[in-house]
Coordinates of C-alpha atoms and ligand atoms in Angstrom, one line a residue:
M17 CA 101.7 96.4 109.7
K18 CA 99.8 99.2 111.3
P19 CA 101.9 102.3 111.8
F20 CA 101.6 102.2 115.6
K21 CA 102.6 98.6 115.7
L22 CA 105.6 99.3 113.5
I23 CA 106.9 102.0 115.8
F24 CA 106.2 100.0 118.9
T25 CA 108.2 97.0 117.5
Y26 CA 111.2 99.2 116.9
A27 CA 110.9 101.2 120.1
L28 CA 110.9 98.0 122.2
K29 CA 114.6 97.7 121.9
Y30 CA 115.0 101.0 123.6
R31 CA 112.8 100.2 126.6
A32 CA 115.4 101.0 129.1
A33 CA 115.9 104.5 127.7
L34 CA 112.2 105.0 127.4
A35 CA 111.6 103.8 131.0
L36 CA 114.2 106.4 132.2
T37 CA 112.5 109.0 130.1
A38 CA 109.1 108.1 131.6
S39 CA 110.3 108.1 135.2
S40 CA 112.2 111.4 134.9
M41 CA 109.1 112.9 133.3
L42 CA 107.0 111.8 136.2
L43 CA 109.4 113.3 138.7
L44 CA 109.4 116.5 136.7
V45 CA 105.7 116.8 136.9
G46 CA 106.0 116.3 140.7
A47 CA 108.6 119.1 140.9
Q48 CA 106.4 121.4 138.8
L49 CA 103.5 120.8 141.1
L50 CA 105.5 121.5 144.2
I51 CA 106.3 125.1 143.4
P52 CA 102.8 126.6 143.7
W53 CA 102.3 124.6 146.8
I54 CA 105.4 126.3 148.4
V55 CA 104.1 129.7 147.2
K56 CA 100.8 128.9 148.9
T57 CA 102.5 127.9 152.1
L58 CA 104.6 131.1 152.0
V59 CA 101.6 133.3 151.4
G60 CA 99.6 131.5 154.0
A61 CA 102.3 132.0 156.6
V62 CA 103.2 135.6 156.0
T63 CA 99.5 136.8 155.8
A64 CA 98.6 134.9 159.0
P65 CA 97.9 137.4 161.9
G66 CA 100.9 137.7 164.3
A67 CA 103.6 136.5 161.9
N68 CA 107.0 136.4 163.7
L69 CA 110.5 134.9 163.7
D70 CA 109.2 131.4 163.3
V71 CA 107.8 132.4 160.0
M72 CA 111.3 133.7 159.0
N73 CA 112.7 130.1 159.7
L74 CA 110.0 128.7 157.5
V75 CA 110.9 131.3 154.8
R76 CA 114.5 130.0 154.9
Q77 CA 113.4 126.4 154.7
L78 CA 111.2 127.1 151.8
T79 CA 114.0 128.9 149.9
I80 CA 116.3 125.9 150.4
T81 CA 113.5 123.5 149.3
V82 CA 112.9 125.6 146.1
L83 CA 116.6 125.5 145.4
V84 CA 116.7 121.7 145.7
V85 CA 113.6 121.4 143.6
Y86 CA 115.1 123.5 140.8
L87 CA 118.4 121.6 140.9
A88 CA 116.6 118.3 140.7
R89 CA 114.6 119.6 137.9
A90 CA 117.7 120.6 135.9
G91 CA 119.1 117.0 136.3
L92 CA 115.8 115.4 135.4
Q93 CA 115.5 117.6 132.3
F94 CA 118.8 116.5 131.1
L95 CA 118.0 112.9 131.7
R96 CA 114.6 113.1 130.0
S97 CA 115.9 115.0 126.9
Y98 CA 119.0 112.8 126.5
Q99 CA 117.2 109.4 127.0
A100 CA 114.3 110.4 124.8
H101 CA 116.6 111.3 122.0
L102 CA 118.7 108.2 122.5
A103 CA 115.6 106.2 121.9
G104 CA 114.2 108.4 119.1
W105 CA 117.2 108.6 116.9
G106 CA 118.0 105.0 117.7
V107 CA 114.7 103.9 116.3
V108 CA 115.3 106.2 113.2
A109 CA 118.6 104.5 112.6
D110 CA 117.2 101.0 113.0
V111 CA 114.2 101.7 110.7
R112 CA 116.5 103.2 108.0
K113 CA 118.8 100.2 108.0
Y114 CA 115.8 97.9 107.8
I115 CA 114.2 99.9 104.9
Y116 CA 117.4 99.9 103.0
E117 CA 117.8 96.1 103.3
H118 CA 114.2 95.7 102.4
L119 CA 114.6 97.9 99.3
Q120 CA 117.5 95.8 98.2
R121 CA 115.4 92.7 98.4
L122 CA 112.5 94.1 96.3
S123 CA 112.4 92.9 92.7
L124 CA 113.5 95.2 89.9
R125 CA 109.9 95.3 88.8
Y126 CA 109.2 97.4 91.9
Y127 CA 111.7 100.0 90.8
E128 CA 110.3 100.4 87.3
D129 CA 107.8 103.0 88.1
K130 CA 109.6 104.6 91.1
Q131 CA 111.6 107.8 91.3
I132 CA 114.8 107.4 93.3
G133 CA 114.2 110.7 95.0
Q134 CA 110.8 109.4 96.2
L135 CA 112.4 106.3 97.7
M136 CA 115.1 108.4 99.3
S137 CA 112.4 110.5 100.9
H138 CA 111.0 107.4 102.5
V139 CA 114.4 106.4 103.9
I140 CA 115.3 109.9 105.1
N141 CA 112.3 112.2 105.7
D142 CA 109.6 109.7 106.7
T143 CA 111.9 108.1 109.2
D144 CA 112.9 111.5 110.7
L145 CA 109.3 111.8 111.8
F146 CA 109.7 108.8 114.1
E147 CA 112.1 110.8 116.2
Q148 CA 109.5 113.6 116.4
L149 CA 107.1 111.0 117.7
I150 CA 109.3 109.2 120.2
A151 CA 111.4 112.0 121.6
H152 CA 108.8 114.8 121.4
A153 CA 105.2 114.1 120.7
L154 CA 104.6 111.0 122.8
P155 CA 106.5 112.4 125.9
D156 CA 104.6 115.6 125.5
V157 CA 101.3 113.8 125.4
I158 CA 102.2 111.7 128.5
V159 CA 103.6 114.6 130.5
N160 CA 100.6 116.8 129.7
L161 CA 98.1 114.1 130.5
I162 CA 99.7 113.3 133.8
T163 CA 100.0 117.0 134.7
F164 CA 96.4 117.5 133.8
V165 CA 95.2 114.7 136.1
A166 CA 97.5 115.7 139.0
V167 CA 96.6 119.4 138.8
T168 CA 92.9 118.5 138.7
A169 CA 93.3 116.5 141.9
V170 CA 95.2 119.4 143.6
L171 CA 92.6 121.9 142.4
F172 CA 89.8 119.8 143.8
S173 CA 91.6 119.6 147.1
L174 CA 91.9 123.4 147.1
N175 CA 88.3 124.2 146.2
W176 CA 86.0 121.7 144.5
K177 CA 83.3 124.2 143.5
L178 CA 85.8 126.6 141.8
T179 CA 87.4 123.6 140.1
L180 CA 84.1 122.3 138.7
L181 CA 83.4 125.8 137.4
S182 CA 86.8 126.0 135.7
T183 CA 86.1 122.7 133.8
I184 CA 83.2 124.2 132.0
P185 CA 85.2 125.2 128.8
I186 CA 86.9 121.8 128.6
P187 CA 84.3 120.1 126.4
L188 CA 84.6 123.0 124.0
V189 CA 88.4 122.6 123.8
L190 CA 88.1 118.8 123.3
F191 CA 85.6 119.3 120.5
S192 CA 87.9 121.7 118.7
L193 CA 90.8 119.2 119.1
Q194 CA 88.7 116.6 117.4
V195 CA 87.7 118.8 114.5
Y196 CA 91.4 119.8 114.1
A197 CA 92.5 116.1 113.9
K198 CA 90.1 115.4 111.1
R199 CA 91.1 118.4 109.1
V200 CA 94.8 118.6 109.7
R201 CA 95.9 115.0 109.3
P202 CA 95.3 114.9 105.5
A203 CA 96.9 118.3 105.1
F204 CA 100.1 117.1 106.7
R205 CA 100.1 113.9 104.7
S206 CA 99.9 115.9 101.4
R207 CA 102.6 118.2 102.6
Q208 CA 104.9 115.2 103.1
K209 CA 104.0 113.9 99.6
E210 CA 104.9 117.3 98.1
L211 CA 108.3 117.1 99.8
G212 CA 108.9 113.7 98.3
D213 CA 108.0 115.0 94.8
L214 CA 110.3 117.9 95.2
N215 CA 113.1 115.6 96.3
A216 CA 112.5 113.3 93.3
T217 CA 112.4 116.2 90.8
L218 CA 115.6 117.7 92.2
N219 CA 117.4 114.4 92.1
D220 CA 116.3 113.8 88.5
N221 CA 117.4 117.3 87.4
L222 CA 120.7 117.3 89.1
S223 CA 121.5 113.9 87.6
G224 CA 120.5 115.2 84.2
I225 CA 122.4 118.5 84.5
R226 CA 124.4 117.7 81.3
E227 CA 121.2 117.3 79.3
I228 CA 119.7 120.5 80.7
K229 CA 122.8 122.5 79.6
A230 CA 123.0 120.7 76.3
F231 CA 119.4 121.6 75.4
T232 CA 119.6 125.0 77.1
R233 CA 116.6 124.1 79.2
E234 CA 117.8 126.0 82.3
E235 CA 115.0 128.5 82.2
Q236 CA 112.2 125.9 81.9
E237 CA 113.7 123.5 84.4
A238 CA 114.1 126.3 86.9
R239 CA 110.4 127.1 86.4
R240 CA 109.5 123.4 86.9
I241 CA 111.5 123.3 90.1
D242 CA 110.0 126.6 91.2
H243 CA 106.6 125.1 90.7
R244 CA 107.5 122.1 92.9
I245 CA 108.9 124.4 95.6
D246 CA 105.8 126.6 95.4
S247 CA 103.4 123.7 95.7
Y248 CA 105.3 122.3 98.7
Y249 CA 105.2 125.9 100.1
Q250 CA 101.4 126.0 99.4
S251 CA 100.7 122.7 101.0
N252 CA 102.8 123.6 104.0
L253 CA 100.9 126.8 104.3
R254 CA 97.6 125.0 103.9
A255 CA 98.5 122.6 106.8
L256 CA 99.9 125.4 109.0
R257 CA 96.9 127.7 108.2
L258 CA 94.6 125.1 109.6
M259 CA 96.8 124.9 112.7
A260 CA 97.0 128.7 113.0
T261 CA 93.3 129.0 112.8
F262 CA 92.8 126.4 115.4
Q263 CA 95.5 127.4 118.0
P264 CA 94.0 130.9 118.9
F265 CA 90.6 129.2 119.2
V266 CA 92.0 126.7 121.8
D267 CA 93.8 129.6 123.6
F268 CA 90.6 131.5 123.7
T269 CA 88.5 128.7 125.0
S270 CA 91.1 127.8 127.6
S271 CA 91.3 131.4 128.9
L272 CA 87.6 131.3 129.6
G273 CA 88.7 129.4 132.7
T274 CA 90.6 132.4 134.0
L275 CA 87.6 134.6 133.7
I276 CA 85.6 132.1 135.7
V277 CA 88.2 131.9 138.5
I278 CA 88.6 135.7 138.7
Y279 CA 84.8 136.2 138.9
F280 CA 83.8 133.4 141.2
G281 CA 87.2 133.1 143.1
G282 CA 87.1 136.8 143.9
Q283 CA 83.6 136.4 145.3
L284 CA 84.5 133.4 147.4
A285 CA 87.6 135.2 148.8
L286 CA 85.4 138.2 149.6
Q287 CA 82.9 136.0 151.5
G288 CA 85.9 134.5 153.4
S289 CA 85.2 130.9 152.2
L290 CA 88.5 130.8 150.2
P291 CA 91.8 131.8 151.9
I292 CA 94.0 134.3 150.0
A293 CA 96.8 131.7 149.8
D294 CA 94.5 129.2 148.2
L295 CA 93.3 131.7 145.6
V296 CA 96.9 132.5 144.7
A297 CA 97.7 128.8 144.4
F298 CA 94.6 128.3 142.4
F299 CA 95.7 130.9 139.8
L300 CA 99.2 129.3 139.6
Y301 CA 97.7 125.8 139.2
L302 CA 95.1 127.0 136.7
E303 CA 97.9 127.8 134.2
M304 CA 99.1 124.2 134.6
F305 CA 95.5 123.0 134.1
Y306 CA 95.0 124.6 130.7
A307 CA 98.6 124.5 129.4
P308 CA 98.3 120.7 128.9
V309 CA 95.2 121.2 126.9
R310 CA 97.0 123.7 124.6
N311 CA 100.2 121.5 124.4
L312 CA 98.2 118.5 123.6
S313 CA 96.9 120.1 120.5
S314 CA 100.5 120.7 119.1
A315 CA 101.6 117.3 120.3
W316 CA 98.6 116.0 118.4
E317 CA 99.8 117.7 115.3
A318 CA 103.2 116.1 115.6
I319 CA 101.6 112.7 116.1
Q320 CA 99.5 113.1 113.0
S321 CA 102.4 113.8 110.8
S322 CA 104.6 111.1 112.4
L323 CA 101.8 108.6 111.8
A324 CA 101.4 109.7 108.3
G325 CA 105.2 109.0 107.8
A326 CA 105.0 105.7 109.6
D327 CA 102.0 104.8 107.3
R328 CA 104.2 105.3 104.2
V329 CA 107.0 103.3 105.7
A330 CA 104.6 100.5 106.6
G331 CA 103.4 100.6 103.1
L332 CA 106.9 100.2 101.7
M333 CA 107.7 97.4 104.1
A334 CA 104.5 95.6 103.0
E335 CA 105.9 95.3 99.5
D336 CA 106.8 91.7 98.6
E337 CA 110.4 90.8 98.5
E338 CA 112.0 88.7 95.9
P339 CA 111.7 85.0 96.9
H340 CA 114.7 84.2 99.0
I341 CA 116.1 81.1 100.5
V342 CA 113.4 78.5 100.8
P343 CA 114.3 75.0 102.2
G344 CA 114.8 72.5 99.4
M345 CA 116.0 75.0 96.9
L346 CA 119.2 74.2 95.0
T347 CA 122.4 75.9 96.1
P348 CA 125.2 74.4 94.0
T349 CA 128.5 74.5 95.8
T350 CA 130.6 73.9 92.7
P351 CA 130.2 76.0 89.5
V352 CA 127.4 74.8 87.2
R353 CA 128.3 73.5 83.7
G354 CA 126.3 76.3 82.2
E355 CA 123.9 74.6 79.9
L356 CA 120.9 76.9 79.3
S357 CA 117.6 75.9 77.8
L358 CA 114.7 78.2 77.1
R359 CA 111.3 76.5 76.5
D360 CA 108.3 78.4 75.2
V361 CA 109.4 81.5 77.1
S362 CA 106.9 84.4 76.9
F363 CA 107.3 87.6 78.7
S364 CA 105.7 91.1 78.9
Y365 CA 106.3 94.1 81.1
N366 CA 102.6 94.8 80.9
P367 CA 99.9 92.4 79.6
A368 CA 98.8 94.8 76.7
S369 CA 102.1 94.5 74.9
P370 CA 104.0 91.2 74.9
V371 CA 107.7 91.5 74.4
L372 CA 108.7 87.9 73.9
E373 CA 106.5 85.0 72.7
N374 CA 107.3 81.3 72.7
I375 CA 111.1 81.6 72.6
N376 CA 112.8 78.2 72.3
L377 CA 116.6 78.2 72.5
E378 CA 119.2 75.7 73.5
I379 CA 122.5 77.0 74.7
P380 CA 125.1 74.2 75.2
A381 CA 127.6 74.5 78.0
R382 CA 130.7 76.6 77.1
S383 CA 129.3 77.7 73.8
V384 CA 129.1 81.3 72.5
V385 CA 125.7 82.5 71.4
A386 CA 125.1 85.9 69.8
L387 CA 121.8 87.7 70.0
V388 CA 121.2 90.2 67.3
G389 CA 118.2 92.0 65.9
P390 CA 116.6 95.5 65.5
T391 CA 116.5 97.8 68.5
G392 CA 113.7 97.3 71.0
V393 CA 112.9 93.6 70.0
G394 CA 113.7 92.4 73.5
K395 CA 117.3 91.3 73.5
S396 CA 118.2 92.9 76.8
T397 CA 114.9 91.7 78.2
L398 CA 115.6 88.1 77.1
V399 CA 119.0 88.0 78.9
S400 CA 117.5 89.7 82.0
L401 CA 115.3 86.6 82.5
I402 CA 118.3 84.4 83.1
P403 CA 119.5 86.0 86.4
R404 CA 115.7 86.4 87.2
F405 CA 115.7 90.2 87.1
H406 CA 112.3 89.4 85.8
D407 CA 110.4 86.1 85.9
V408 CA 109.1 84.5 82.7
G409 CA 105.5 85.0 82.1
S410 CA 105.0 81.5 80.8
G411 CA 107.4 78.7 79.7
S412 CA 110.6 77.9 81.6
I413 CA 114.3 78.5 81.6
S414 CA 116.6 75.7 82.9
L415 CA 120.2 75.7 83.9
D416 CA 122.0 72.3 83.8
G417 CA 118.6 70.7 83.5
H418 CA 116.9 72.4 86.5
D419 CA 114.4 75.2 86.2
I420 CA 116.2 78.4 87.4
R421 CA 113.4 78.9 89.9
E422 CA 114.6 75.8 91.7
Y423 CA 117.9 77.6 92.6
T424 CA 118.1 80.2 95.3
L425 CA 118.4 83.6 93.7
E426 CA 121.7 84.1 95.3
S427 CA 123.3 80.9 94.0
L428 CA 121.7 81.4 90.6
R429 CA 123.2 84.9 90.3
Q430 CA 126.6 83.7 91.6
Q431 CA 126.8 81.6 88.4
I432 CA 126.3 84.6 86.1
S433 CA 128.7 87.5 85.2
I434 CA 126.9 90.2 83.5
V435 CA 127.9 93.4 81.7
L436 CA 124.8 95.5 81.4
Q437 CA 123.9 97.7 78.5
D438 CA 123.8 100.8 80.7
V439 CA 127.1 100.6 82.6
F440 CA 126.9 101.9 86.1
L441 CA 130.0 102.5 88.2
F442 CA 129.9 103.3 91.9
Y443 CA 131.5 106.4 93.4
G444 CA 134.9 105.1 94.6
T445 CA 138.2 104.0 93.2
I446 CA 138.6 102.0 90.0
R447 CA 140.0 99.2 92.2
E448 CA 136.9 99.1 94.3
N449 CA 134.7 99.1 91.2
I450 CA 136.5 96.1 89.7
L451 CA 136.7 94.3 93.0
F452 CA 132.9 94.6 93.2
G453 CA 132.9 91.5 91.0
R454 CA 134.8 89.5 93.7
P455 CA 135.9 91.5 96.8
T456 CA 138.2 88.7 98.0
A457 CA 140.2 88.6 94.8
S458 CA 144.0 89.2 95.0
N459 CA 145.7 92.2 93.4
E460 CA 147.1 89.9 90.7
D461 CA 143.7 88.5 89.8
M462 CA 142.3 92.0 89.7
I463 CA 145.0 93.2 87.3
A464 CA 144.6 90.0 85.2
A465 CA 140.9 90.8 84.8
A466 CA 141.7 94.4 83.8
R467 CA 144.2 93.1 81.2
T468 CA 141.6 90.7 79.8
A469 CA 139.2 93.6 79.5
N470 CA 141.9 95.7 77.8
A471 CA 141.6 98.2 80.6
H472 CA 145.0 97.8 82.3
E473 CA 146.9 100.2 80.1
F474 CA 144.5 103.2 80.4
I475 CA 144.1 102.6 84.1
E476 CA 147.9 102.6 84.6
A477 CA 148.1 105.8 82.6
M478 CA 145.8 107.6 85.1
P479 CA 147.4 109.7 87.8
D480 CA 146.5 107.4 90.7
G481 CA 146.3 104.2 88.6
Y482 CA 143.9 101.8 90.2
D483 CA 143.2 104.2 93.1
T484 CA 141.8 106.9 90.8
M485 CA 138.5 108.0 92.1
I486 CA 135.6 107.9 89.7
G487 CA 132.4 109.9 90.0
E488 CA 129.0 108.8 91.0
R489 CA 128.3 107.7 87.4
G490 CA 131.9 107.4 86.3
V491 CA 131.8 111.0 84.8
K492 CA 135.5 111.3 84.4
L493 CA 135.7 108.3 82.2
S494 CA 134.8 107.8 78.5
G495 CA 132.0 105.5 77.6
G496 CA 134.4 102.9 76.3
Q497 CA 136.5 103.1 79.4
K498 CA 133.5 102.6 81.7
Q499 CA 132.5 99.7 79.6
R500 CA 135.9 98.0 79.9
I501 CA 135.9 98.5 83.6
S502 CA 132.5 96.9 83.8
I503 CA 133.9 94.0 81.7
A504 CA 136.9 93.6 84.0
R505 CA 134.4 93.5 86.9
A506 CA 132.5 90.7 85.2
V507 CA 135.6 88.8 84.3
L508 CA 136.9 89.0 87.8
K509 CA 133.7 87.4 89.0
D510 CA 134.8 84.4 86.9
A511 CA 131.3 82.8 86.7
P512 CA 130.5 79.9 84.4
I513 CA 128.0 82.1 82.5
L514 CA 129.0 85.4 80.9
I515 CA 126.4 87.8 79.5
L516 CA 127.6 90.8 77.5
D517 CA 125.0 93.4 76.6
E518 CA 127.0 95.7 74.3
A519 CA 126.2 99.3 74.7
T520 CA 124.7 100.9 71.6
S521 CA 125.9 104.3 72.6
S522 CA 129.5 103.7 73.4
V523 CA 130.5 100.9 71.1
D524 CA 134.1 101.2 71.5
T525 CA 136.4 99.9 68.8
E526 CA 138.8 98.4 71.2
T527 CA 136.1 96.6 73.1
E528 CA 134.8 95.4 69.8
L529 CA 138.2 94.1 68.9
L530 CA 138.5 92.5 72.2
I531 CA 135.3 90.5 71.7
Q532 CA 136.4 89.7 68.1
Q533 CA 140.0 88.8 68.7
A534 CA 140.2 87.5 72.2
P535 CA 137.2 85.2 72.6
E536 CA 139.5 82.5 74.1
R537 CA 140.6 85.0 76.8
L538 CA 137.3 86.4 77.6
M539 CA 135.0 83.4 77.0
K540 CA 137.2 80.4 77.6
G541 CA 135.4 77.7 79.4
R542 CA 132.2 79.7 79.9
T543 CA 128.8 79.8 78.4
T544 CA 128.7 83.2 76.8
I545 CA 125.7 85.2 75.5
I546 CA 126.7 88.4 73.6
I547 CA 124.2 91.0 72.4
A548 CA 126.0 92.8 69.7
H549 CA 125.0 95.8 67.6
R550 CA 128.0 95.6 65.3
L551 CA 127.5 92.3 63.5
S552 CA 131.3 92.1 62.8
T553 CA 131.7 91.2 66.5
V554 CA 129.6 88.1 66.3
R555 CA 131.1 86.3 63.3
S556 CA 132.9 83.8 65.4
A557 CA 129.9 82.8 67.6
D558 CA 128.9 79.2 67.7
K559 CA 125.3 80.2 67.2
I560 CA 123.7 83.5 66.1
V561 CA 120.2 84.1 67.1
V562 CA 118.2 86.7 65.2
L563 CA 115.3 88.2 67.1
E564 CA 112.5 90.0 65.4
E565 CA 108.9 90.9 66.4
R566 CA 108.8 89.0 69.7
A567 CA 110.2 85.8 68.3
I568 CA 113.3 84.1 67.0
R569 CA 113.4 84.7 63.3
E570 CA 116.5 82.6 62.4
T571 CA 119.4 80.8 64.1
G572 CA 122.6 79.5 62.6
T573 CA 126.3 80.2 62.3
H574 CA 127.5 83.3 60.5
S575 CA 128.1 81.5 57.2
E576 CA 124.8 79.6 57.4
L577 CA 122.8 82.7 58.0
L578 CA 124.6 84.6 55.2
A579 CA 123.8 81.8 52.9
R580 CA 120.0 82.4 53.3
E581 CA 118.9 84.4 50.3
D582 CA 116.1 86.4 52.0
G583 CA 117.5 86.2 55.6
L584 CA 117.2 89.1 58.0
Y585 CA 120.7 88.6 59.2
R586 CA 122.0 88.7 55.6
R587 CA 120.1 92.0 55.1
L588 CA 121.3 93.6 58.4
Y589 CA 124.8 92.4 57.7
S590 CA 124.9 93.8 54.2
V591 CA 123.5 97.2 55.4
Q592 CA 126.3 97.5 57.9
R593 CA 128.9 96.3 55.5
N594 CA 127.8 98.9 53.0
L595 CA 127.7 101.6 55.5
E596 CA 131.1 101.1 57.0
P597 CA 133.1 102.0 53.8
L598 CA 130.8 105.0 53.4
I599 CA 131.6 106.2 57.0
A600 CA 135.2 105.6 56.5
A601 CA 135.2 107.5 53.2
S602 CA 133.4 110.5 54.7
L603 CA 136.0 110.7 57.5
N604 CA 138.8 111.1 54.9
Ligands
ATP11 N1 111.5 98.1 82.3 C1 110.7 98.1 81.3 N2 109.3 98.3 81.4 C2 108.5 98.3 80.4 N3 108.9 98.1 79.1 C3 110.2 97.9 78.9 C4 111.1 97.9 80.0 N4 112.3 97.6 79.4 C5 112.1 97.5 78.1 N5 110.9 97.6 77.8 C6 110.3 97.5 76.5 O1 110.5 96.2 76.0 C7 110.9 96.1 74.7 C8 112.2 95.4 74.5 O2 113.2 96.2 75.2 P1 114.7 95.7 75.2 O3 115.5 96.6 76.0 O4 114.7 94.3 75.6 O5 115.2 95.8 73.7 P2 116.6 95.5 73.1 O6 116.4 94.5 72.0 O7 117.6 95.2 74.1 O8 116.9 96.9 72.3 P3 118.3 97.6 72.1 O9 118.9 96.9 70.9 O10 117.9 99.0 71.8 O11 119.1 97.5 73.3 C9 110.9 97.6 74.2 O12 109.7 97.8 73.5 C10 110.9 98.4 75.5 O13 110.2 99.6 75.3
MG12 MG1 119.1 96.3 74.8

């Protein structure tokens, strides 16, 4: 969508407010034009030969008229300002809501190379510019254009020769405006980009404050932020310097008109072909003739930067969304059985380095499959293909005999409970975080889920129990506690397929025990895929799949795999078994 079209589409909803704005603006221009005319009438009357009491009556009438005009102007100014902002900020709010919804519908692939701060800048800063445009820049342009046309007409009616003479500098002014537009638009665009970069870096640093302290990187990070702030400052300066260079030039060119009127107007008055009252009015109107030209240049600047913002928003909106509900897609109303089958699945994040190649795997309904293998072989990647966080490069995955691409994304994801490797908890209470799995669940169900995840005891021990607030990233909880809350969240969802991607960093003994000892509680009646780093947790799985080098190296049960003389599983297992007594010994 073109930036202008985008703004227009959203502004349409506020047409009533915009119409009120426009009509009050028109009346304001009229009020403004009236005042010099009253002054002209006054000067004409008092300088006329033989002025008398009748003139005093006129003076009183003019005073009252001016009072009425000023009062009306006050009311109109309120109306214009309020209605313009009503529309301006209304559009900003609508666009923000839409961008956020759109962002949620973009695939995870979109987020891979994006900084959160940059995206936030689109939602906040770029949309702010729409208000600039609708409530300030566009009204300014319209008011000034109308004023200019109306004043020109009045000036012509006063003295056409003098008016023609005063238009001589106008082409010069228009020329400089054009040069300005070409030079300044890119400058404002790069200023906005710098602001986005600054936002992104700040966001990143504040999120990583713990690491900054741990590595005593305060000095260097402060320098890095300084650099960003400086480069925003520099690009701001660059844009404003262009404007500052240009503004005095416009002022100068427009003041040439005053010189002309003083010189030629004075002559005309001396010859008696221009009444004094008309000359006075001419000067007053002349200011209104050139002010629009000057104002247009700053309104132009605001329009440039708003359009640059709208351009970025339009670019974001043009990003393809994840495929959503398409007629004919499967939307099972009852839970699926949970039989998964991967055929010749290949996948890569970028074509140069394939992550998975020709994976074939059958996962019967309600079975427990463990995925093991060295770090970075693609275990998390493999499970992320099931809820379609990413789509297979080639091959297919089917659920209950249907390709997962035949289901709507929503219904597919409703069938899957997932505990991701990097646990993320939202800012809010523990209760809210667990209910995230199923907001309509009863309190009993929520507590049962927490019990299943071995989380109930430690939650109860907290000062506010389930109503304890946890930080943006769950900072007040230990890694294991966060993990158990995220398991409770997945359990509460109660979907036919459960995916557990065990965290390497916070492998928590109790969680490990939970997975070892309570499979019937956690996994009963579900198809379960566990990615485990401690092989002791996967012993009871129906099938263990060992991944290595983009492919499945071996599959079997624990005992089958151990029986293989040169098996990878046997090697990994014996390494861990040998290490554990060593660790235990070193702790004593
Ligand atoms: N979003 C991504 N973009 C590009 N490459 C990625 C992305 N996520 C993972 N990779 C790469 O894909 C490969 C597989 O990563 P994956 O996270 O699936 O490994 P893993 O087996 O889960 O490892 P771990 O045991 O450490 O969790 C790695 O080489 C990784 O660098
Ligand atoms: Mg992983």
